[in-house]
Amino acid sequence: MDPISDIFRTMHVTAFGQHRLEATAPWGLVHEKPAEKRVPRSGKTDPQTDVVHFAMLARGNCWLKVEGVSDPIPLTGGDCFLLGHNTSIVMSDSPRTRPRSTFGEVAATVVNEVAHYGGGGAPTTIVCGSFRFDRASLRPISQLLPNFILIKSDQVRTLALHNTLQALASEMAELAPGSGVVSTRLAEVLFIQILRAHIASEPERNKGWLRAVFDIQLGTALTAIHKSVDTPWTVESLAEVAGMSRSAFAARFKEVLGQTPLEYVTAWRMQKAMQLLEQRDKKLIDVARLVGYESDAAFSKAFKRVVGANTGEFLKRGFDGRDASDSVEAIGR
């Protein structure tokens, strides 16, 4: 089990809201990042707080302005991007066109998975949608990813991605029986392929968790953790897997991921435990042993410390571990 597969299966990525935007010049749309909210420890979070958006240009040309990027980006057919929840963008037919509506407002007008917007001039077709992740997470998966990933159609190693883009665009255009199911599955495949293309094209720019996953030595250790979370890992044994000295491994792990190796192991054990507990088909001792604890007492103590609630409270009120104790580092800083 590689780390990306393990994390996405555990946190349940789901595509939703796919639609086709038929824009005609002049047009301009804005996506504003939401105001920051403090989530009460006793309550559930807004489900939109762990969402990543995507868009792909199926026809025509347009311009994209991204928060934190100095110059407007020209987009052509086949270009696509992922957008984190907390990033603002403007898309328009021209850098000089001012946005007059939000993407949300236009999405509210969708009929048969198509929205129309603009002044009737040159056409542009954009396939849009979002990905939602399981809310029972110690750290929103959207925080493991860059705020913005752009894949240009002429980048290398994107043949599989292009095939998926074309299939998704075709599915959204034809609306044949079962198109909703097919487009959802294609969008979920698209998500992973965009990450692959991003990693392949800009390995030196990857930071944090993505950088660690694809680092030869750290990635080997992370793969071992995700493959066998119940192993009694120590810093020494993980360093041996990585082919590094204990001190060099510990220092590099902390530098790249922002937490110690054993903090990462414990956090991921608790993430897996939350998934197992929600299934409600195993005894507490069985869950404990599946994530590497010999006794339910030791497991319960660690769960309360990391998640911020005991197992009963977690299940009773749908506790969201993203508001876990501030003193404990969660996965993938």
Coordinates of C-alpha atoms in Angstrom, one line a residue:
M1 CA 0.0 0.0 0.0
D2 CA 1.6 3.3 -1.1
P3 CA 1.0 6.4 1.0
I4 CA -1.2 8.2 -1.5
S5 CA -3.5 5.2 -2.1
D6 CA -3.7 4.5 1.6
I7 CA -4.6 8.1 2.5
F8 CA -7.2 8.5 -0.2
R9 CA -8.9 5.1 0.6
T10 CA -8.9 5.9 4.3
M11 CA -10.3 9.4 3.8
H12 CA -12.7 8.5 1.0
V13 CA -12.2 11.0 -1.8
T14 CA -15.5 11.7 -3.6
A15 CA -16.1 13.9 -6.7
F16 CA -19.3 16.0 -6.8
G17 CA -20.8 18.9 -8.6
Q18 CA -19.4 18.2 -12.0
H19 CA -20.9 20.5 -14.7
R20 CA -20.0 22.1 -18.0
L21 CA -19.7 25.9 -18.1
E22 CA -20.4 27.3 -21.5
A23 CA -19.0 30.8 -21.3
T24 CA -19.2 33.5 -24.1
A25 CA -17.1 36.7 -24.2
P26 CA -17.1 38.9 -22.4
W27 CA -17.2 36.9 -19.2
G28 CA -15.4 36.9 -15.8
L29 CA -16.0 34.8 -12.7
V30 CA -14.4 34.9 -9.2
H31 CA -13.9 32.3 -6.6
E32 CA -13.3 33.9 -3.2
K33 CA -11.7 32.0 -0.3
P34 CA -14.1 31.8 2.6
A35 CA -13.7 33.6 5.9
E36 CA -11.7 31.7 8.5
K37 CA -13.8 30.0 11.2
R38 CA -12.9 28.5 14.5
V39 CA -14.5 25.1 14.8
P40 CA -16.1 24.3 18.2
R41 CA -14.6 21.2 19.8
S42 CA -18.0 19.8 20.5
G43 CA -19.5 20.4 17.1
K44 CA -19.2 19.2 13.5
T45 CA -17.3 21.2 10.9
D46 CA -18.7 22.8 7.8
P47 CA -18.3 20.0 5.2
Q48 CA -17.0 22.6 2.7
T49 CA -13.8 23.0 4.8
D50 CA -12.2 19.9 3.2
V51 CA -12.9 20.5 -0.4
V52 CA -10.6 20.8 -3.4
H53 CA -12.0 22.2 -6.7
F54 CA -10.9 21.4 -10.3
A55 CA -11.4 22.9 -13.7
M56 CA -10.4 21.8 -17.2
L57 CA -10.6 23.8 -20.4
A58 CA -12.4 21.7 -23.0
R59 CA -12.6 24.3 -25.7
G60 CA -11.4 27.8 -26.4
N61 CA -9.1 30.1 -24.4
C62 CA -9.2 32.1 -21.2
W63 CA -7.1 33.8 -18.5
L64 CA -6.6 32.8 -14.9
K65 CA -5.6 35.0 -12.1
V66 CA -4.5 33.2 -8.9
E67 CA -4.0 34.6 -5.5
G68 CA -0.3 34.8 -4.8
V69 CA 0.7 34.5 -8.5
S70 CA 1.8 37.8 -9.9
D71 CA 0.9 37.5 -13.6
P72 CA -2.3 36.3 -15.3
I73 CA -2.0 32.8 -16.7
P74 CA -3.2 32.0 -20.3
L75 CA -5.2 28.8 -20.5
T76 CA -5.8 26.8 -23.7
G77 CA -7.7 23.6 -24.5
G78 CA -6.5 20.6 -22.4
D79 CA -5.1 22.7 -19.5
C80 CA -6.5 21.9 -16.1
F81 CA -5.9 22.8 -12.5
L82 CA -6.7 21.9 -8.9
L83 CA -7.6 24.7 -6.4
G84 CA -7.4 24.5 -2.7
H85 CA -10.3 25.6 -0.6
N86 CA -8.5 28.6 0.8
T87 CA -7.3 30.2 -2.5
S88 CA -9.0 32.9 -4.6
I89 CA -9.0 33.0 -8.4
V90 CA -10.5 34.9 -11.2
M91 CA -11.2 33.4 -14.7
S92 CA -12.2 35.5 -17.6
D93 CA -12.1 35.8 -21.4
S94 CA -9.5 38.6 -21.1
P95 CA -7.2 39.9 -18.3
R96 CA -9.0 43.2 -18.7
T97 CA -12.5 41.8 -18.1
R98 CA -13.7 42.4 -14.5
P99 CA -15.6 39.5 -12.8
R100 CA -19.3 40.2 -12.2
S101 CA -20.4 36.9 -10.8
T102 CA -19.0 34.1 -8.6
F103 CA -18.6 30.4 -9.7
G104 CA -21.1 29.5 -7.0
E105 CA -23.8 31.8 -8.5
V106 CA -23.3 30.4 -11.9
A107 CA -23.3 26.8 -10.6
A108 CA -26.7 27.5 -9.0
T109 CA -28.1 28.0 -12.6
V110 CA -26.9 24.5 -13.8
V111 CA -29.6 22.6 -15.8
N112 CA -28.8 19.1 -17.0
E113 CA -25.2 19.6 -15.8
V114 CA -24.7 22.7 -18.0
A115 CA -24.4 26.3 -17.1
H116 CA -24.4 29.3 -19.5
Y117 CA -22.8 32.6 -18.8
G118 CA -21.4 35.6 -20.7
G119 CA -22.1 38.2 -23.4
G120 CA -22.6 36.0 -26.4
G121 CA -19.2 36.4 -28.1
A122 CA -16.4 33.9 -28.5
P123 CA -17.2 30.6 -26.8
T124 CA -15.2 28.8 -24.1
T125 CA -16.1 25.5 -22.5
I126 CA -14.9 24.6 -19.0
V127 CA -15.6 21.4 -17.1
C128 CA -15.8 22.2 -13.4
G129 CA -16.2 20.1 -10.2
S130 CA -15.1 19.5 -6.7
F131 CA -13.6 16.7 -4.5
R132 CA -14.8 16.2 -0.9
F133 CA -12.9 14.2 1.7
D134 CA -14.1 12.3 4.7
R135 CA -14.7 14.7 7.6
A136 CA -13.4 12.3 10.2
S137 CA -9.8 13.3 9.7
L138 CA -7.1 14.5 12.0
R139 CA -6.0 17.0 9.4
P140 CA -7.9 18.0 6.3
I141 CA -6.4 16.3 3.3
S142 CA -6.7 19.5 1.4
Q143 CA -4.0 20.8 3.7
L144 CA -1.6 18.1 2.5
L145 CA -1.7 19.5 -1.0
P146 CA -0.5 22.6 -2.7
N147 CA -3.1 25.5 -2.8
F148 CA -2.8 25.5 -6.6
I149 CA -1.7 22.9 -9.2
L150 CA -1.7 23.8 -12.9
I151 CA -1.1 21.1 -15.6
K152 CA -0.6 22.5 -19.0
S153 CA -1.6 20.4 -22.0
D154 CA 1.9 20.3 -23.4
Q155 CA 3.6 19.0 -20.3
V156 CA 5.3 15.7 -20.5
R157 CA 4.1 12.4 -18.9
T158 CA 0.4 13.4 -19.1
L159 CA -1.0 11.0 -21.8
A160 CA -3.1 9.1 -19.3
L161 CA -4.3 12.4 -17.8
H162 CA -5.2 13.7 -21.3
N163 CA -7.2 10.5 -22.0
T164 CA -9.1 11.0 -18.8
L165 CA -9.7 14.7 -19.6
Q166 CA -11.1 13.8 -23.0
A167 CA -13.3 11.0 -21.6
L168 CA -14.6 13.4 -18.9
A169 CA -15.3 16.2 -21.4
S170 CA -17.1 13.7 -23.8
E171 CA -19.2 12.3 -20.9
M172 CA -20.2 15.8 -19.8
A173 CA -21.1 16.7 -23.4
E174 CA -23.2 13.7 -24.3
L175 CA -25.1 13.1 -21.1
A176 CA -25.8 9.5 -22.0
P177 CA -27.6 7.1 -19.5
G178 CA -25.3 6.7 -16.4
S179 CA -23.3 9.8 -17.2
G180 CA -23.5 11.1 -13.7
V181 CA -21.8 7.9 -12.3
V182 CA -19.2 7.7 -15.1
S183 CA -18.2 11.4 -14.8
T184 CA -17.9 11.1 -11.0
R185 CA -15.5 8.1 -11.3
L186 CA -13.5 9.8 -14.1
A187 CA -13.2 12.9 -11.9
E188 CA -11.8 10.8 -9.0
V189 CA -9.3 9.2 -11.4
L190 CA -8.5 12.7 -12.7
F191 CA -7.6 13.9 -9.2
I192 CA -4.8 11.2 -8.8
Q193 CA -3.5 11.8 -12.3
I194 CA -3.2 15.5 -11.8
L195 CA -1.1 14.8 -8.7
R196 CA 1.1 12.4 -10.6
A197 CA 1.6 14.9 -13.4
H198 CA 2.4 17.6 -11.0
I199 CA 5.0 15.5 -9.1
A200 CA 6.6 14.3 -12.4
S201 CA 6.9 17.8 -13.8
E202 CA 8.0 19.8 -10.8
P203 CA 9.7 17.4 -8.3
E204 CA 11.9 20.2 -6.9
R205 CA 8.9 22.4 -6.0
N206 CA 7.1 19.8 -4.0
K207 CA 6.9 20.6 -0.3
G208 CA 5.8 18.9 2.9
W209 CA 4.0 15.6 2.6
L210 CA 4.1 15.3 -1.2
R211 CA 7.9 16.1 -1.1
A212 CA 8.3 13.4 1.5
V213 CA 6.3 10.8 -0.3
F214 CA 8.4 11.1 -3.4
D215 CA 11.8 11.4 -1.6
I216 CA 13.6 8.1 -2.2
Q217 CA 14.6 7.7 1.5
L218 CA 11.7 9.3 3.3
G219 CA 9.2 7.9 0.8
T220 CA 10.5 4.4 1.6
A221 CA 9.9 4.9 5.3
L222 CA 6.4 6.4 4.7
T223 CA 5.5 3.4 2.4
A224 CA 6.6 1.0 5.2
I225 CA 4.4 2.9 7.7
H226 CA 1.3 2.8 5.5
K227 CA 1.9 -0.8 4.4
S228 CA 2.1 -2.0 8.0
V229 CA 0.7 0.5 10.5
D230 CA 0.5 -2.2 13.2
T231 CA 4.3 -2.8 13.2
P232 CA 5.9 -1.5 16.5
W233 CA 7.9 1.1 14.7
T234 CA 10.8 3.0 16.3
V235 CA 12.9 5.8 14.9
E236 CA 15.7 3.3 14.6
S237 CA 13.7 0.7 12.6
L238 CA 12.3 3.4 10.3
A239 CA 15.8 4.9 9.8
E240 CA 17.0 1.4 8.8
V241 CA 14.2 1.1 6.3
A242 CA 15.2 4.4 4.8
G243 CA 18.9 3.5 4.7
M244 CA 19.9 6.4 6.9
S245 CA 21.4 6.9 10.3
R246 CA 19.0 7.5 13.2
S247 CA 20.0 11.1 13.7
A248 CA 20.0 12.0 10.0
F249 CA 16.6 10.4 9.4
A250 CA 15.0 12.0 12.4
A251 CA 16.3 15.4 11.5
R252 CA 15.3 15.2 7.8
F253 CA 11.8 13.8 8.6
K254 CA 11.2 16.6 11.0
E255 CA 12.5 19.2 8.5
V256 CA 10.3 18.0 5.6
L257 CA 7.1 16.9 7.4
G258 CA 7.2 19.3 10.4
Q259 CA 6.7 16.4 12.9
T260 CA 8.8 13.5 14.3
P261 CA 8.6 10.1 12.8
L262 CA 6.7 8.6 15.8
E263 CA 4.2 11.6 15.8
Y264 CA 3.4 10.7 12.2
V265 CA 3.0 7.0 13.1
T266 CA 0.7 7.7 16.0
A267 CA -1.3 10.2 14.0
W268 CA -1.8 7.8 11.2
R269 CA -2.7 5.0 13.6
M270 CA -5.5 7.2 15.0
Q271 CA -6.7 8.1 11.5
K272 CA -7.0 4.4 10.7
A273 CA -8.6 3.8 14.0
M274 CA -11.3 6.4 13.4
Q275 CA -12.1 4.7 10.1
L276 CA -12.4 1.3 11.8
L277 CA -14.5 2.7 14.7
E278 CA -17.0 4.2 12.2
Q279 CA -17.6 0.8 10.7
R280 CA -18.9 -0.3 14.1
D281 CA -18.2 -4.0 13.3
K282 CA -15.2 -4.6 15.6
K283 CA -14.5 -4.7 19.3
L284 CA -12.3 -2.1 20.8
I285 CA -9.4 -4.5 21.4
D286 CA -9.6 -5.6 17.7
V287 CA -9.3 -2.0 16.5
A288 CA -6.4 -1.5 19.0
R289 CA -4.5 -4.4 17.7
L290 CA -5.1 -3.6 14.0
V291 CA -3.4 -0.2 14.6
G292 CA -0.5 -1.5 16.6
Y293 CA -1.6 -1.5 20.3
E294 CA -1.5 -4.6 22.5
S295 CA -4.2 -3.4 24.9
D296 CA -7.3 -1.4 24.5
A297 CA -6.2 0.7 27.5
A298 CA -3.1 1.9 25.8
F299 CA -5.0 2.5 22.6
S300 CA -7.7 4.5 24.4
K301 CA -5.2 6.7 26.1
A302 CA -3.4 7.5 22.8
F303 CA -6.7 8.0 21.0
K304 CA -7.9 10.5 23.6
R305 CA -4.6 12.4 23.6
V306 CA -4.4 12.7 19.8
V307 CA -8.1 13.0 18.8
G308 CA -9.2 15.0 21.7
A309 CA -12.1 12.7 22.6
N310 CA -12.5 9.1 23.8
T311 CA -13.8 6.5 21.4
G312 CA -17.3 6.6 22.8
E313 CA -17.5 10.4 22.5
F314 CA -16.1 10.2 19.0
L315 CA -18.8 7.8 17.9
K316 CA -21.7 9.4 19.8
R317 CA -21.4 12.9 18.5
G318 CA -19.6 12.4 15.1
F319 CA -16.5 14.0 16.6
D320 CA -14.3 15.7 14.0
G321 CA -10.7 15.1 14.8
R322 CA -9.6 18.1 12.8
D323 CA -10.1 20.1 16.0
A324 CA -7.8 17.8 17.9
S325 CA -5.5 18.9 20.6
D326 CA -3.3 21.8 19.5
S327 CA -0.3 20.2 21.3
V328 CA -0.2 17.2 18.9
E329 CA 1.0 17.5 15.4
A330 CA -1.3 15.8 12.9
I331 CA -0.5 14.1 9.6
G332 CA 1.4 15.8 6.8
R333 CA 2.2 19.3 8.0

